[in-house]
Amino acid sequence: MWFKRKQKVRECIPEIRKELDDARYVSYRKDGAKGRELHIVGSKYPMKGNPNPIGLKAIGPLKSLFDKILQSRISAIIPHEINQDKLTPICKELARVFDLLIEAESLYGMKQRWLNYKRVMIFFLENDLAYRYRMQWMLQRMNLKKIALDDGDKYYFRAKNFRVDLEDEWKETLKKYPKLDVEAFKKYIWPGDVPEEVSRSKVPMIKLAEEFIKL
């Protein structure tokens, strides 16, 4: 005998369910720009866009496959790495921004993941002129004002285990330790040996500054 599996329904008090449905709604941007905003009950800002449940389900296995191939397999077979000081200007700049991203990640696993992404991307762009020129052509035409995080973006980004206000942390550290030279501080945070940086990045910024002063 076959039994039809009963579909699970998330329990919720009807009055609260209605309140959430009324408060959590999608609307078009008031400024007339393309795109939607998701208004979430209790949140300070609306969230840009409205992630589709079907799309989110598809992203899971794709991210897993992407990580296994790009992060683990390809990164492991890169024969050598060029010192960042000897990279072409675009790769040198991309490497610098990758280092910032790695520094801003709060979780060690994410730091290692972005380190591998960096190794793969820099390797390809440094050695393949066709890819590098196309990347330069594309980046040159981007409107940075449309890319920059606004207050709403930062509000939601802070919940993603990421130190969104990294530069502000640095400014506070330099104020607290006036003897710490800015350039020396940057070199300490971005050493040439990136694996060492990943290890150091687990230490809070203030602790890094204290260690540097004791040297």
mmCIF file of C-alpha atoms in Angstrom:
data_model
loop_
_atom_site.group_PDB
_atom_site.id
_atom_site.type_symbol
_atom_site.label_atom_id
_atom_site.label_comp_id
_atom_site.label_asym_id
_atom_site.label_seq_id
_atom_site.Cartn_x
_atom_site.Cartn_y
_atom_site.Cartn_z
ATOM 1 C CA MET A 1 0.000 0.000 0.000
ATOM 2 C CA TRP A 2 1.291 3.425 -0.958
ATOM 3 C CA PHE A 3 0.958 6.339 1.378
ATOM 4 C CA LYS A 4 1.075 9.896 0.191
ATOM 5 C CA ARG A 5 3.716 11.798 2.122
ATOM 6 C CA LYS A 6 2.186 14.654 4.048
ATOM 7 C CA GLN A 7 3.763 17.938 3.081
ATOM 8 C CA LYS A 8 5.411 19.743 5.970
ATOM 9 C CA VAL A 9 3.969 23.130 6.795
ATOM 10 C CA ARG A 10 5.878 25.612 8.921
ATOM 11 C CA GLU A 11 3.846 26.332 12.031
ATOM 12 C CA CYS A 12 2.930 29.942 12.584
ATOM 13 C CA ILE A 13 0.172 31.775 14.408
ATOM 14 C CA PRO A 14 -2.244 33.100 11.735
ATOM 15 C CA GLU A 15 -2.217 36.646 13.097
ATOM 16 C CA ILE A 16 1.600 36.757 13.071
ATOM 17 C CA ARG A 17 1.718 35.168 9.606
ATOM 18 C CA LYS A 18 -0.548 37.893 8.251
ATOM 19 C CA GLU A 19 1.513 40.569 9.993
ATOM 20 C CA LEU A 20 4.715 39.214 8.424
ATOM 21 C CA ASP A 21 3.138 38.959 4.978
ATOM 22 C CA ASP A 22 1.908 42.533 5.237
ATOM 23 C CA ALA A 23 5.312 43.817 6.369
ATOM 24 C CA ARG A 24 7.487 41.708 4.061
ATOM 25 C CA TYR A 25 6.640 42.812 0.559
ATOM 26 C CA VAL A 26 8.325 43.592 -2.747
ATOM 27 C CA SER A 27 8.142 46.967 -4.439
ATOM 28 C CA TYR A 28 9.827 48.780 -7.289
ATOM 29 C CA ARG A 29 12.499 51.355 -6.487
ATOM 30 C CA LYS A 30 10.980 54.737 -5.705
ATOM 31 C CA ASP A 31 13.655 56.573 -7.679
ATOM 32 C CA GLY A 32 12.442 54.929 -10.883
ATOM 33 C CA ALA A 33 15.561 52.785 -11.311
ATOM 34 C CA LYS A 34 15.159 49.241 -12.552
ATOM 35 C CA GLY A 35 15.039 46.549 -9.935
ATOM 36 C CA ARG A 36 13.013 45.675 -6.856
ATOM 37 C CA GLU A 37 13.256 46.211 -3.129
ATOM 38 C CA LEU A 38 12.418 43.661 -0.457
ATOM 39 C CA HIS A 39 11.020 45.254 2.697
ATOM 40 C CA ILE A 40 11.646 43.030 5.734
ATOM 41 C CA VAL A 41 9.840 43.524 9.035
ATOM 42 C CA GLY A 42 12.096 45.051 11.681
ATOM 43 C CA SER A 43 14.885 45.937 9.242
ATOM 44 C CA LYS A 44 16.275 49.449 8.996
ATOM 45 C CA TYR A 45 16.679 49.420 5.208
ATOM 46 C CA PRO A 46 14.958 47.665 2.314
ATOM 47 C CA MET A 47 17.051 45.014 0.568
ATOM 48 C CA LYS A 48 17.793 45.500 -3.115
ATOM 49 C CA GLY A 49 16.344 42.719 -5.222
ATOM 50 C CA ASN A 50 14.224 39.757 -4.190
ATOM 51 C CA PRO A 51 16.078 36.400 -4.274
ATOM 52 C CA ASN A 52 13.933 33.731 -5.930
ATOM 53 C CA PRO A 53 13.569 30.435 -3.967
ATOM 54 C CA ILE A 54 14.069 28.417 -7.165
ATOM 55 C CA GLY A 55 17.183 30.402 -7.993
ATOM 56 C CA LEU A 56 18.559 29.931 -4.481
ATOM 57 C CA LYS A 57 18.091 26.146 -4.736
ATOM 58 C CA ALA A 58 19.979 26.121 -8.032
ATOM 59 C CA ILE A 59 22.816 28.233 -6.644
ATOM 60 C CA GLY A 60 23.683 25.702 -3.905
ATOM 61 C CA PRO A 61 25.012 22.854 -6.106
ATOM 62 C CA LEU A 62 26.497 25.338 -8.585
ATOM 63 C CA LYS A 63 28.528 26.998 -5.821
ATOM 64 C CA SER A 64 29.675 23.606 -4.597
ATOM 65 C CA LEU A 65 30.788 22.589 -8.099
ATOM 66 C CA PHE A 66 32.426 25.973 -8.635
ATOM 67 C CA ASP A 67 34.370 25.653 -5.396
ATOM 68 C CA LYS A 68 35.523 22.094 -6.080
ATOM 69 C CA ILE A 69 36.776 22.868 -9.583
ATOM 70 C CA LEU A 70 38.066 26.421 -9.325
ATOM 71 C CA GLN A 71 39.105 26.692 -5.708
ATOM 72 C CA SER A 72 40.483 23.228 -4.980
ATOM 73 C CA ARG A 73 41.464 21.498 -8.222
ATOM 74 C CA ILE A 74 42.721 24.348 -10.431
ATOM 75 C CA SER A 75 44.386 26.210 -7.577
ATOM 76 C CA ALA A 76 46.312 23.056 -6.656
ATOM 77 C CA ILE A 77 47.802 22.564 -10.154
ATOM 78 C CA ILE A 78 49.108 26.115 -10.650
ATOM 79 C CA PRO A 79 52.818 25.484 -11.300
ATOM 80 C CA HIS A 80 54.198 28.707 -9.846
ATOM 81 C CA GLU A 81 53.282 32.156 -8.583
ATOM 82 C CA ILE A 82 54.845 35.495 -9.507
ATOM 83 C CA ASN A 83 55.822 37.897 -6.753
ATOM 84 C CA GLN A 84 53.124 40.579 -6.507
ATOM 85 C CA ASP A 85 55.670 43.373 -6.990
ATOM 86 C CA LYS A 86 56.528 41.946 -10.422
ATOM 87 C CA LEU A 87 52.953 41.585 -11.701
ATOM 88 C CA THR A 88 51.488 43.677 -14.522
ATOM 89 C CA PRO A 89 49.663 46.819 -13.266
ATOM 90 C CA ILE A 90 46.131 45.381 -13.540
ATOM 91 C CA CYS A 91 47.079 42.081 -11.855
ATOM 92 C CA LYS A 92 48.988 43.944 -9.171
ATOM 93 C CA GLU A 93 45.915 46.061 -8.419
ATOM 94 C CA LEU A 94 43.591 43.044 -8.438
ATOM 95 C CA ALA A 95 45.964 41.220 -6.088
ATOM 96 C CA ARG A 96 45.960 44.214 -3.736
ATOM 97 C CA VAL A 97 42.151 44.312 -3.617
ATOM 98 C CA PHE A 98 41.997 40.536 -3.147
ATOM 99 C CA ASP A 99 44.319 40.945 -0.146
ATOM 100 C CA LEU A 100 41.914 43.521 1.287
ATOM 101 C CA LEU A 101 39.016 41.116 0.778
ATOM 102 C CA ILE A 102 40.917 38.289 2.473
ATOM 103 C CA GLU A 103 41.776 40.585 5.379
ATOM 104 C CA ALA A 104 38.124 41.653 5.767
ATOM 105 C CA GLU A 105 36.748 38.094 5.891
ATOM 106 C CA SER A 106 36.015 37.009 9.467
ATOM 107 C CA LEU A 107 36.063 33.235 8.907
ATOM 108 C CA TYR A 108 39.271 31.326 8.189
ATOM 109 C CA GLY A 109 37.544 29.065 5.643
ATOM 110 C CA MET A 110 36.385 32.069 3.613
ATOM 111 C CA LYS A 111 39.863 33.589 3.787
ATOM 112 C CA GLN A 112 41.334 30.397 2.337
ATOM 113 C CA ARG A 113 38.635 30.232 -0.331
ATOM 114 C CA TRP A 114 39.315 33.765 -1.570
ATOM 115 C CA LEU A 115 43.050 33.141 -1.426
ATOM 116 C CA ASN A 116 42.569 30.251 -3.867
ATOM 117 C CA TYR A 117 40.296 32.350 -6.092
ATOM 118 C CA LYS A 118 42.984 35.029 -6.116
ATOM 119 C CA ARG A 119 45.704 32.552 -7.124
ATOM 120 C CA VAL A 120 43.611 31.237 -10.035
ATOM 121 C CA MET A 121 42.466 34.630 -11.340
ATOM 122 C CA ILE A 122 45.883 36.295 -11.087
ATOM 123 C CA PHE A 123 47.543 33.288 -12.747
ATOM 124 C CA PHE A 124 45.176 33.381 -15.728
ATOM 125 C CA LEU A 125 45.198 37.152 -16.212
ATOM 126 C CA GLU A 126 48.971 37.424 -15.847
ATOM 127 C CA ASN A 127 49.626 34.696 -18.425
ATOM 128 C CA ASP A 128 46.720 35.020 -20.876
ATOM 129 C CA LEU A 129 46.798 38.350 -22.717
ATOM 130 C CA ALA A 130 43.414 37.841 -24.409
ATOM 131 C CA TYR A 131 41.631 37.399 -21.061
ATOM 132 C CA ARG A 132 43.566 40.229 -19.435
ATOM 133 C CA TYR A 133 42.847 42.781 -22.189
ATOM 134 C CA ARG A 134 39.155 41.894 -22.188
ATOM 135 C CA MET A 135 39.042 42.297 -18.410
ATOM 136 C CA GLN A 136 40.727 45.705 -18.666
ATOM 137 C CA TRP A 137 38.338 46.774 -21.428
ATOM 138 C CA MET A 138 35.328 45.774 -19.319
ATOM 139 C CA LEU A 139 36.524 47.324 -16.040
ATOM 140 C CA GLN A 140 37.423 50.569 -17.798
ATOM 141 C CA ARG A 141 33.779 51.033 -18.781
ATOM 142 C CA MET A 142 32.217 50.340 -15.389
ATOM 143 C CA ASN A 143 30.468 53.118 -13.478
ATOM 144 C CA LEU A 144 31.955 52.814 -9.985
ATOM 145 C CA LYS A 145 29.144 54.917 -8.499
ATOM 146 C CA LYS A 146 26.693 52.121 -9.340
ATOM 147 C CA ILE A 147 28.949 49.501 -7.765
ATOM 148 C CA ALA A 148 29.702 51.225 -4.448
ATOM 149 C CA LEU A 149 27.941 49.840 -1.351
ATOM 150 C CA ASP A 150 25.390 52.217 0.136
ATOM 151 C CA ASP A 151 24.189 52.231 3.767
ATOM 152 C CA GLY A 152 21.506 49.641 3.016
ATOM 153 C CA ASP A 153 23.973 47.269 1.370
ATOM 154 C CA LYS A 154 26.380 47.591 4.304
ATOM 155 C CA TYR A 155 23.517 46.988 6.752
ATOM 156 C CA TYR A 156 22.857 43.510 5.317
ATOM 157 C CA PHE A 157 26.498 42.796 4.449
ATOM 158 C CA ARG A 158 27.565 43.055 8.109
ATOM 159 C CA ALA A 159 25.554 39.888 8.819
ATOM 160 C CA LYS A 160 27.682 37.886 6.351
ATOM 161 C CA ASN A 161 30.757 37.423 8.589
ATOM 162 C CA PHE A 162 32.542 40.249 6.788
ATOM 163 C CA ARG A 163 34.249 43.322 8.218
ATOM 164 C CA VAL A 164 32.577 45.858 5.950
ATOM 165 C CA ASP A 165 34.129 48.804 7.802
ATOM 166 C CA LEU A 166 37.720 47.565 7.466
ATOM 167 C CA GLU A 167 39.198 50.951 6.543
ATOM 168 C CA ASP A 168 37.453 52.592 9.514
ATOM 169 C CA GLU A 169 39.033 49.952 11.790
ATOM 170 C CA TRP A 170 42.427 50.885 10.412
ATOM 171 C CA LYS A 171 41.838 54.594 10.987
ATOM 172 C CA GLU A 172 40.877 53.955 14.604
ATOM 173 C CA THR A 173 43.951 51.769 15.077
ATOM 174 C CA LEU A 174 46.255 54.439 13.654
ATOM 175 C CA LYS A 175 44.645 57.045 15.937
ATOM 176 C CA LYS A 176 45.173 54.813 18.958
ATOM 177 C CA TYR A 177 48.801 54.127 17.993
ATOM 178 C CA PRO A 178 50.168 57.413 16.538
ATOM 179 C CA LYS A 179 53.727 56.029 16.339
ATOM 180 C CA LEU A 180 52.565 53.444 13.810
ATOM 181 C CA ASP A 181 53.622 54.658 10.356
ATOM 182 C CA VAL A 182 50.829 54.302 7.772
ATOM 183 C CA GLU A 183 52.971 52.662 5.089
ATOM 184 C CA ALA A 184 54.598 50.324 7.609
ATOM 185 C CA PHE A 185 51.161 49.397 8.907
ATOM 186 C CA LYS A 186 49.953 48.564 5.392
ATOM 187 C CA LYS A 187 53.013 46.426 4.709
ATOM 188 C CA TYR A 188 52.407 44.590 7.959
ATOM 189 C CA ILE A 189 48.799 43.866 7.070
ATOM 190 C CA TRP A 190 49.598 42.955 3.445
ATOM 191 C CA PRO A 191 52.867 40.977 3.630
ATOM 192 C CA GLY A 192 54.231 39.454 0.430
ATOM 193 C CA ASP A 193 53.736 35.948 1.797
ATOM 194 C CA VAL A 194 49.960 35.599 1.446
ATOM 195 C CA PRO A 195 49.570 32.271 3.311
ATOM 196 C CA GLU A 196 51.146 33.980 6.322
ATOM 197 C CA GLU A 197 48.642 36.794 5.891
ATOM 198 C CA VAL A 198 45.764 34.316 6.067
ATOM 199 C CA SER A 199 47.125 33.068 9.370
ATOM 200 C CA ARG A 200 47.717 36.564 10.736
ATOM 201 C CA SER A 201 44.271 37.726 9.649
ATOM 202 C CA LYS A 202 42.671 35.532 12.325
ATOM 203 C CA VAL A 203 44.061 37.987 14.883
ATOM 204 C CA PRO A 204 41.973 41.135 15.578
ATOM 205 C CA MET A 205 43.308 44.372 14.080
ATOM 206 C CA ILE A 206 44.224 45.908 17.456
ATOM 207 C CA LYS A 207 46.254 42.817 18.379
ATOM 208 C CA LEU A 208 48.092 43.086 15.079
ATOM 209 C CA ALA A 209 48.982 46.685 15.846
ATOM 210 C CA GLU A 210 50.170 45.790 19.351
ATOM 211 C CA GLU A 211 52.401 43.021 17.990
ATOM 212 C CA PHE A 212 53.849 45.380 15.409
ATOM 213 C CA ILE A 213 54.739 48.011 18.001
ATOM 214 C CA LYS A 214 56.557 45.426 20.156
ATOM 215 C CA LEU A 215 58.837 44.408 17.263
#
